[in-house]
Short mmCIF file of C-alpha atoms (C1' of nucleotides) in Angstrom, two decimals:
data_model
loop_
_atom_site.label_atom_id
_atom_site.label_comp_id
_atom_site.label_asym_id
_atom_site.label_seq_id
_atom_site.Cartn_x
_atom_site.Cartn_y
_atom_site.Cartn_z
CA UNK A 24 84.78 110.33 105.37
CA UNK A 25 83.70 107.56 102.98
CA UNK A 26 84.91 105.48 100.50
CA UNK A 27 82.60 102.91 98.43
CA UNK A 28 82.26 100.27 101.38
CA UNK A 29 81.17 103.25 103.07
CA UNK A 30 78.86 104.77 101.11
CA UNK A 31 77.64 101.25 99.96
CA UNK A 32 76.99 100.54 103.72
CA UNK A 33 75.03 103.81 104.15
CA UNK A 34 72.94 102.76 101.21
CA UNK A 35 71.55 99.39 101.72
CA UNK A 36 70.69 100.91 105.38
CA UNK A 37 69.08 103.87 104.59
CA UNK A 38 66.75 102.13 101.70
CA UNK A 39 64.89 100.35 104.02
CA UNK A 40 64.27 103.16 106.21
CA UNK A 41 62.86 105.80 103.66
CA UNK A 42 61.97 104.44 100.72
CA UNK A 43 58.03 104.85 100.51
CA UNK A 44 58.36 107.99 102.87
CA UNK A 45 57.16 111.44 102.09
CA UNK A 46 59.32 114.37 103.06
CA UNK A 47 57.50 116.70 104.87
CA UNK A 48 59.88 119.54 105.23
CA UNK A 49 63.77 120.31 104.80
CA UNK A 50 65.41 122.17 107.61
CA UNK A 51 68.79 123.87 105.62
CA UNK A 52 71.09 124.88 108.70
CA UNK A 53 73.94 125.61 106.40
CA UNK A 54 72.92 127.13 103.02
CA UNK A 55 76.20 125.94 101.24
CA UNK A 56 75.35 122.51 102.15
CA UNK A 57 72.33 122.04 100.72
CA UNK A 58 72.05 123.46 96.61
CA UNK A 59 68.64 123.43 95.25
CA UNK A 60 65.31 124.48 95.80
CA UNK A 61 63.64 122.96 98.85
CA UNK A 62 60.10 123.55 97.31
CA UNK A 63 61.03 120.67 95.13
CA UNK A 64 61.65 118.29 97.63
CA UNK A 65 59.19 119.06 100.21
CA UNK A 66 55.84 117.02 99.62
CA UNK A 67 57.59 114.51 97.65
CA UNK A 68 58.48 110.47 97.96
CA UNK A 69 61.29 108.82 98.31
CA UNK A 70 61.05 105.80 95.46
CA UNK A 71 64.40 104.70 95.45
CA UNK A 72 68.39 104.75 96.60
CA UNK A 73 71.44 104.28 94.49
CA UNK A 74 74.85 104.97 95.30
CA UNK A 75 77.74 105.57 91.93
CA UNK A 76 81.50 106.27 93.29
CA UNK A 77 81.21 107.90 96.56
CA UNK A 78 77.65 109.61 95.74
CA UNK A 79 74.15 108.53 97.07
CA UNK A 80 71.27 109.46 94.35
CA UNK A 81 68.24 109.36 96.26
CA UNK A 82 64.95 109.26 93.63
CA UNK A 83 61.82 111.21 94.07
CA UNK A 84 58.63 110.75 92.91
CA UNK A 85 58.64 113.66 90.65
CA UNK A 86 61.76 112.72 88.66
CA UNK A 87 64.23 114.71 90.41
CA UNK A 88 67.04 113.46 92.24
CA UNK A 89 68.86 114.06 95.37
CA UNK A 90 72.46 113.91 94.68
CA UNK A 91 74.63 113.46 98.29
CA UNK A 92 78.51 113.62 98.42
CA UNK A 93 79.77 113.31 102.18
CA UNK A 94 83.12 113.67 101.01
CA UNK A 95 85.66 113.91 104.26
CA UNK A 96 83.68 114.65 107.37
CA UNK A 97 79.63 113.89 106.51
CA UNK A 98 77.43 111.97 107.88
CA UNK A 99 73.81 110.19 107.50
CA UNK A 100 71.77 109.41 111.03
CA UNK A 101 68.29 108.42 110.95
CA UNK A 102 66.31 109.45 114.17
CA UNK A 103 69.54 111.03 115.85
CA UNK A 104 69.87 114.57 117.78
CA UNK A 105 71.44 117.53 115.65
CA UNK A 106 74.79 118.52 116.91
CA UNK A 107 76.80 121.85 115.91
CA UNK A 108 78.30 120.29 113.01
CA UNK A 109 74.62 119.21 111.37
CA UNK A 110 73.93 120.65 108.49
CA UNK A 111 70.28 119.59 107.02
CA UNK A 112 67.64 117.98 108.35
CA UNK A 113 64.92 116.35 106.14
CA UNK A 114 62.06 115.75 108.40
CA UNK A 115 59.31 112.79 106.98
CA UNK A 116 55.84 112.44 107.26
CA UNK A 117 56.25 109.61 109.50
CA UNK A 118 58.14 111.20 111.68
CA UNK A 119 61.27 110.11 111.16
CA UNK A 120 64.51 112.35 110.57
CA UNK A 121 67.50 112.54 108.64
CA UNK A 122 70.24 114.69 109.80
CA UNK A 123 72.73 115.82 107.40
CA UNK A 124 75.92 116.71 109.32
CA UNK A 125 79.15 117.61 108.26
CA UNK A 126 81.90 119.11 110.65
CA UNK A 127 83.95 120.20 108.09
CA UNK A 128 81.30 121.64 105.28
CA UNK A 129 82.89 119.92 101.99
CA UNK A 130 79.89 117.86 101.66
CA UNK A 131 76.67 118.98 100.05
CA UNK A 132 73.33 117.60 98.66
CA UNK A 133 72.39 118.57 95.61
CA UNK A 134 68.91 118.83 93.91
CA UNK A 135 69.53 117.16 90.61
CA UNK A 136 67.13 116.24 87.32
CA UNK A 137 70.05 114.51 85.48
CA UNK A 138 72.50 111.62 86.09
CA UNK A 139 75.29 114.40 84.26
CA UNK A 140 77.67 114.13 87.46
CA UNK A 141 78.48 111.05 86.41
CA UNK A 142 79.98 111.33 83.39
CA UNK A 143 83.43 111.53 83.84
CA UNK A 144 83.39 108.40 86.67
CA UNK A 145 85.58 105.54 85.79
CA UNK A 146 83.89 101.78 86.43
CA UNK A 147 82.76 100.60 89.54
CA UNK A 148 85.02 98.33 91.31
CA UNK A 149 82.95 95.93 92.53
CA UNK A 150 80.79 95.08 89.52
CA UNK A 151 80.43 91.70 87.55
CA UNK A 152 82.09 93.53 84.04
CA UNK A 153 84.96 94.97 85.96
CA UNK A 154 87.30 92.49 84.69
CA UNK A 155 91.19 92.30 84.70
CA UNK A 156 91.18 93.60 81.52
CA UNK A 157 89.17 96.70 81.71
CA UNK A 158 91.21 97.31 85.33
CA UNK A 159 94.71 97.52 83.30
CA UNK A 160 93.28 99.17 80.79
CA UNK A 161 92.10 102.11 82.93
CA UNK A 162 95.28 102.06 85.34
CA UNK A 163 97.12 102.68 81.81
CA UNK A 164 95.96 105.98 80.96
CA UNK A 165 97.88 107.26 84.00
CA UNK A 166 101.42 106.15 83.16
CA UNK A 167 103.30 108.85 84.90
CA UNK A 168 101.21 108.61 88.02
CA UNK A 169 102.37 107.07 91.34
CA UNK A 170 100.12 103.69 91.51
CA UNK A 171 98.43 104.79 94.92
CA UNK A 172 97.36 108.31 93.55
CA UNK A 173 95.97 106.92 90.17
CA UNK A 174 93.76 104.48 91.92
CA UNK A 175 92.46 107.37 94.12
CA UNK A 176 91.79 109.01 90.58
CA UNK A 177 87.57 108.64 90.35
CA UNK A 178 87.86 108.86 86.37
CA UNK A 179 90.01 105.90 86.43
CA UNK A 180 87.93 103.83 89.04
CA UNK A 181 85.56 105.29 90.95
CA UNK A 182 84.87 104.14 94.45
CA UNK A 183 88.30 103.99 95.85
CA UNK A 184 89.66 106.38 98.76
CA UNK A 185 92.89 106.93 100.69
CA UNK A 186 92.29 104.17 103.15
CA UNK A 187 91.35 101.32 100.30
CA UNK A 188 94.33 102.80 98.04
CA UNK A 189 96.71 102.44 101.03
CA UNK A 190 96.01 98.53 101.86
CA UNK A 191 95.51 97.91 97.96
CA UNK A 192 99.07 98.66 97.47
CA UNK A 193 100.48 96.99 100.54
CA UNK A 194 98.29 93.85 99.87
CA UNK A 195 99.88 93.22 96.33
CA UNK A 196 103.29 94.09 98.08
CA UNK A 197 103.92 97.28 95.82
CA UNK A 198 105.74 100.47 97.09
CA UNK A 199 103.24 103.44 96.75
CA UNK A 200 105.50 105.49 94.90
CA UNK A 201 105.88 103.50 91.63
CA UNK A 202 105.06 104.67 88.64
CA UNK A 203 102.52 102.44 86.45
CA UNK A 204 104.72 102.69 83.66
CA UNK A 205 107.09 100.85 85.55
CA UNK A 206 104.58 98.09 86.85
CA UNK A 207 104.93 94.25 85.58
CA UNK A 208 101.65 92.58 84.39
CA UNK A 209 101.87 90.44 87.48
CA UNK A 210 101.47 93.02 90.17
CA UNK A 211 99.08 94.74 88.43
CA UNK A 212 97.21 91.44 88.53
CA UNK A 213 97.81 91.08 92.44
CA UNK A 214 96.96 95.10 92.55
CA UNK A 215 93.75 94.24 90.88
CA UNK A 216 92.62 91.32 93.37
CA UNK A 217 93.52 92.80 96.17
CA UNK A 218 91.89 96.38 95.15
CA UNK A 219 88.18 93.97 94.73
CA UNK A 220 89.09 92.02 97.97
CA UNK A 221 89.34 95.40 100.20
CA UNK A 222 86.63 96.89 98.97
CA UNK A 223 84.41 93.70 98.91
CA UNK A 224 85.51 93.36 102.85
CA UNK A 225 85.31 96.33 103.61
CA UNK A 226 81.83 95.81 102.64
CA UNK A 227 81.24 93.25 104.29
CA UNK A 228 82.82 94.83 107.69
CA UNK A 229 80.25 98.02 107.24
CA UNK A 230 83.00 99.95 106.17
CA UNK A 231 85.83 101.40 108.05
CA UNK A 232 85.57 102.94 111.58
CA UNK A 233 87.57 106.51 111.62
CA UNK A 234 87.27 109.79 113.28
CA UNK A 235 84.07 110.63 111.46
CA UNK A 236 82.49 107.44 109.40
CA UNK A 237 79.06 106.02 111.26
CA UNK A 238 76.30 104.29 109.42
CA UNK A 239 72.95 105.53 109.33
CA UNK A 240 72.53 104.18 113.13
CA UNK A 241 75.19 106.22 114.17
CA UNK A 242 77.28 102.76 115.06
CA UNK A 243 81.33 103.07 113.50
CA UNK A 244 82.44 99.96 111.03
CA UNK A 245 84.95 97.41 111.91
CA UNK A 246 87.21 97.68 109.12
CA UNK A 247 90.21 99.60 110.15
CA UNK A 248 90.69 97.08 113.11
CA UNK A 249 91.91 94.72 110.39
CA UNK A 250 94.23 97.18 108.32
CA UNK A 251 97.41 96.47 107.27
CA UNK A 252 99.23 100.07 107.52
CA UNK A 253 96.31 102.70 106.98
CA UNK A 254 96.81 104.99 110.40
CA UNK A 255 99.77 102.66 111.59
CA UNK A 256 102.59 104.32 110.26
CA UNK A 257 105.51 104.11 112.95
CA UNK A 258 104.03 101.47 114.01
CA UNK A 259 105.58 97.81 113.19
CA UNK A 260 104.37 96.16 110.33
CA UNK A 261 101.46 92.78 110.43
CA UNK A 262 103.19 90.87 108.30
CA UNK A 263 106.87 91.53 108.68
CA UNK A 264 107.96 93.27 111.66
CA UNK A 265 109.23 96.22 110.21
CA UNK A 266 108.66 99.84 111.19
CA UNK A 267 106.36 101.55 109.06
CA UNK A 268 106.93 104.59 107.36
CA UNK A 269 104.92 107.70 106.42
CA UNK A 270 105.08 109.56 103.47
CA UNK A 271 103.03 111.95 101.12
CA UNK A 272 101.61 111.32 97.94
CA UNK A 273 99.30 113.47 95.54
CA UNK A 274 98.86 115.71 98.69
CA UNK A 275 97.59 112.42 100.85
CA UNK A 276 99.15 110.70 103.70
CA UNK A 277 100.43 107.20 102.44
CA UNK A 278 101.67 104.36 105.04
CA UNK A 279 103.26 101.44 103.89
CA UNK A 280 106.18 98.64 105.07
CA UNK A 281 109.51 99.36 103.03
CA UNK A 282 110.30 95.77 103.78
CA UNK A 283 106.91 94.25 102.28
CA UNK A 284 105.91 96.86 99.18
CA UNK A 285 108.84 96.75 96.42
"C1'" DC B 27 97.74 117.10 77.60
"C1'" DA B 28 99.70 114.99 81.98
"C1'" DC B 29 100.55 115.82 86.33
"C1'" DT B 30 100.99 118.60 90.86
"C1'" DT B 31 99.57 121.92 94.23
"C1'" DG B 32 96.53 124.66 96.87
"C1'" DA B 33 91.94 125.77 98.37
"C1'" DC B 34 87.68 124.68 100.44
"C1'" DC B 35 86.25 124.20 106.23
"C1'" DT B 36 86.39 122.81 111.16
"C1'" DG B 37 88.26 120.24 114.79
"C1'" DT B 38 91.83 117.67 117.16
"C1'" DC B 39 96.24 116.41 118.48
"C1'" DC B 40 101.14 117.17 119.33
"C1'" DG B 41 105.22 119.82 120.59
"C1'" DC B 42 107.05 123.84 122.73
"C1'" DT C 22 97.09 126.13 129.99
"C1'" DG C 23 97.96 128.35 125.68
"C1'" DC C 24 99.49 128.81 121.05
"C1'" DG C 25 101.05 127.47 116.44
"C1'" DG C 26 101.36 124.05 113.09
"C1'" DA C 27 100.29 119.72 110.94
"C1'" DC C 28 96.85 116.78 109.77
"C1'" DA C 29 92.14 114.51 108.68
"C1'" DG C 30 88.74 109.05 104.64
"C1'" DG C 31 87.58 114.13 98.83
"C1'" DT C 32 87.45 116.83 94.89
"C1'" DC C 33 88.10 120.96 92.11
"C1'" DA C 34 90.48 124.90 89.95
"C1'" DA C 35 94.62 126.79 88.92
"C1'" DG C 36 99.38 126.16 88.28
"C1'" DT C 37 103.74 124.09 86.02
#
DNA sequence: CACTTGACCTGTCCGC
DNA sequence: TGCGGACAGGTCAAGT
């Protein structure tokens, strides 16, 4: 389900919801979803929220960490009804609930003492120090690559998913498919504003609105209403007119205008 | 080492 | 209506 705006949204909403709550008890509907030891959860405080890449930490008041990745179908909803596909429920002193759910079991939440999972993550996108420079200099190490797939790559820059990577590439007018070896300095300079302006609104939209993604209110984003080809393949293209075309890349459905992205 | 493919799951949609 | 296949926003391990 979520990419950075995503996850960012999902973040800012759910700090001022439960941090300063105790957890009272963890309901674990779906053992593979939840890895850890509940007795170290249960009694504690939520202190504070973070998100890195595409993962929430959420910090307890006994040092220990719970790590969330919701990768393609999970979900966060405060104070909603469980459903077939929900997977954990983390019940608060207050009251209030968290349900976990995740149709398609990828996800998981992990109990965590160390920050170790990130170690291999690339920069985040939409920090002050990720300059031009450090951008090019991370896209480099992936000469071979098809643009699109290296900026899904999460060692290269973290944050960045299939919908972001798909209008990155068609807002700096680049065909998917090139290799970065083969990239002028130029585009990589439009491929590097347009990467911070999609995320950034995307951001500011809540994040997208697909099958799955809701924020912690269980209300969808506005994003994809304003994307350029990501789900509109066949269909003609925003800018140009032309039909766009569909094709596959590092296993992941890519759209783009043949008439725009050169 | 660089890069690609398949597997993990469940649900939905599309064509026959 | 039913069935099979393709596909879905992510990431690993295993393969070439």
């Amino acid at each position: 389900m979520p990419e950075l705006p995503e996850v960012e949204t999902i973040k800012v909403g759910l700090s001022k919801k439960i941090v300063g709550l105790k957890i009272k008890k963890v309901e674990v509907l779906s053992p593979k979803s939840f890895l850890g030891d509940i007795k170290d959860v249960e009694g504690r405080k939520v202190t504070d929220i973070i998100r890195r890449a595409k993962m929430l930490s959420i910090t307890l008041d006994n040092d220990l960490k719970l790590l969330i990745h919701l990768k393609m179908s999970g979900q966060l909803i405060l104070d909603g009804v469980p459903t077939k596909s929900t997977r954990v429920i983390f019940h608060f002193e207050d009251g209030t609930k968290l349900l976990f759910n995740d149709q398609r079991k990828f996800g998981w939440i992990k109990v965590i003492s160390d920050d170790s999972h990130f170690d291999k993550l690339g920069p985040e996108p939409l920090e002050k120090d990720f300059t031009y420079e450090v951008f090019k200099t991370q896209i480099l190490k992936r000469k071979n690559t098809p643009i699109k797939v290296v900026l899904l790559d999460q060692e290269i820059i973290s944050g960045i998913g299939n919908i972001y990577a798909c209008e990155a590439v068609f807002i700096s007018k680049i065909d998917p498919r090139r290799k970065v070896s083969d990239l002028k300095d130029i585009e990589l300079k439009n491929l590097y504003k347009a990467v911070v302006e999609v995320l950034q609104k995307g951001v500011n939209l809540g994040g997208s609105s697909s099958v799955h993604y809701v924020n912690i209110e269980g209300v969808r984003g506005t994003f994809l209403e304003e994307a350029f080809v990501y789900k509109r393949e066949y269909k003609p293209c925003k800018v140009c007119g032309t039909t766009l075309e569909k094709l596959k890349l590092g296993g992941r459905g890519t759209a783009f205008c043949p008439n725009c992205q050169k």
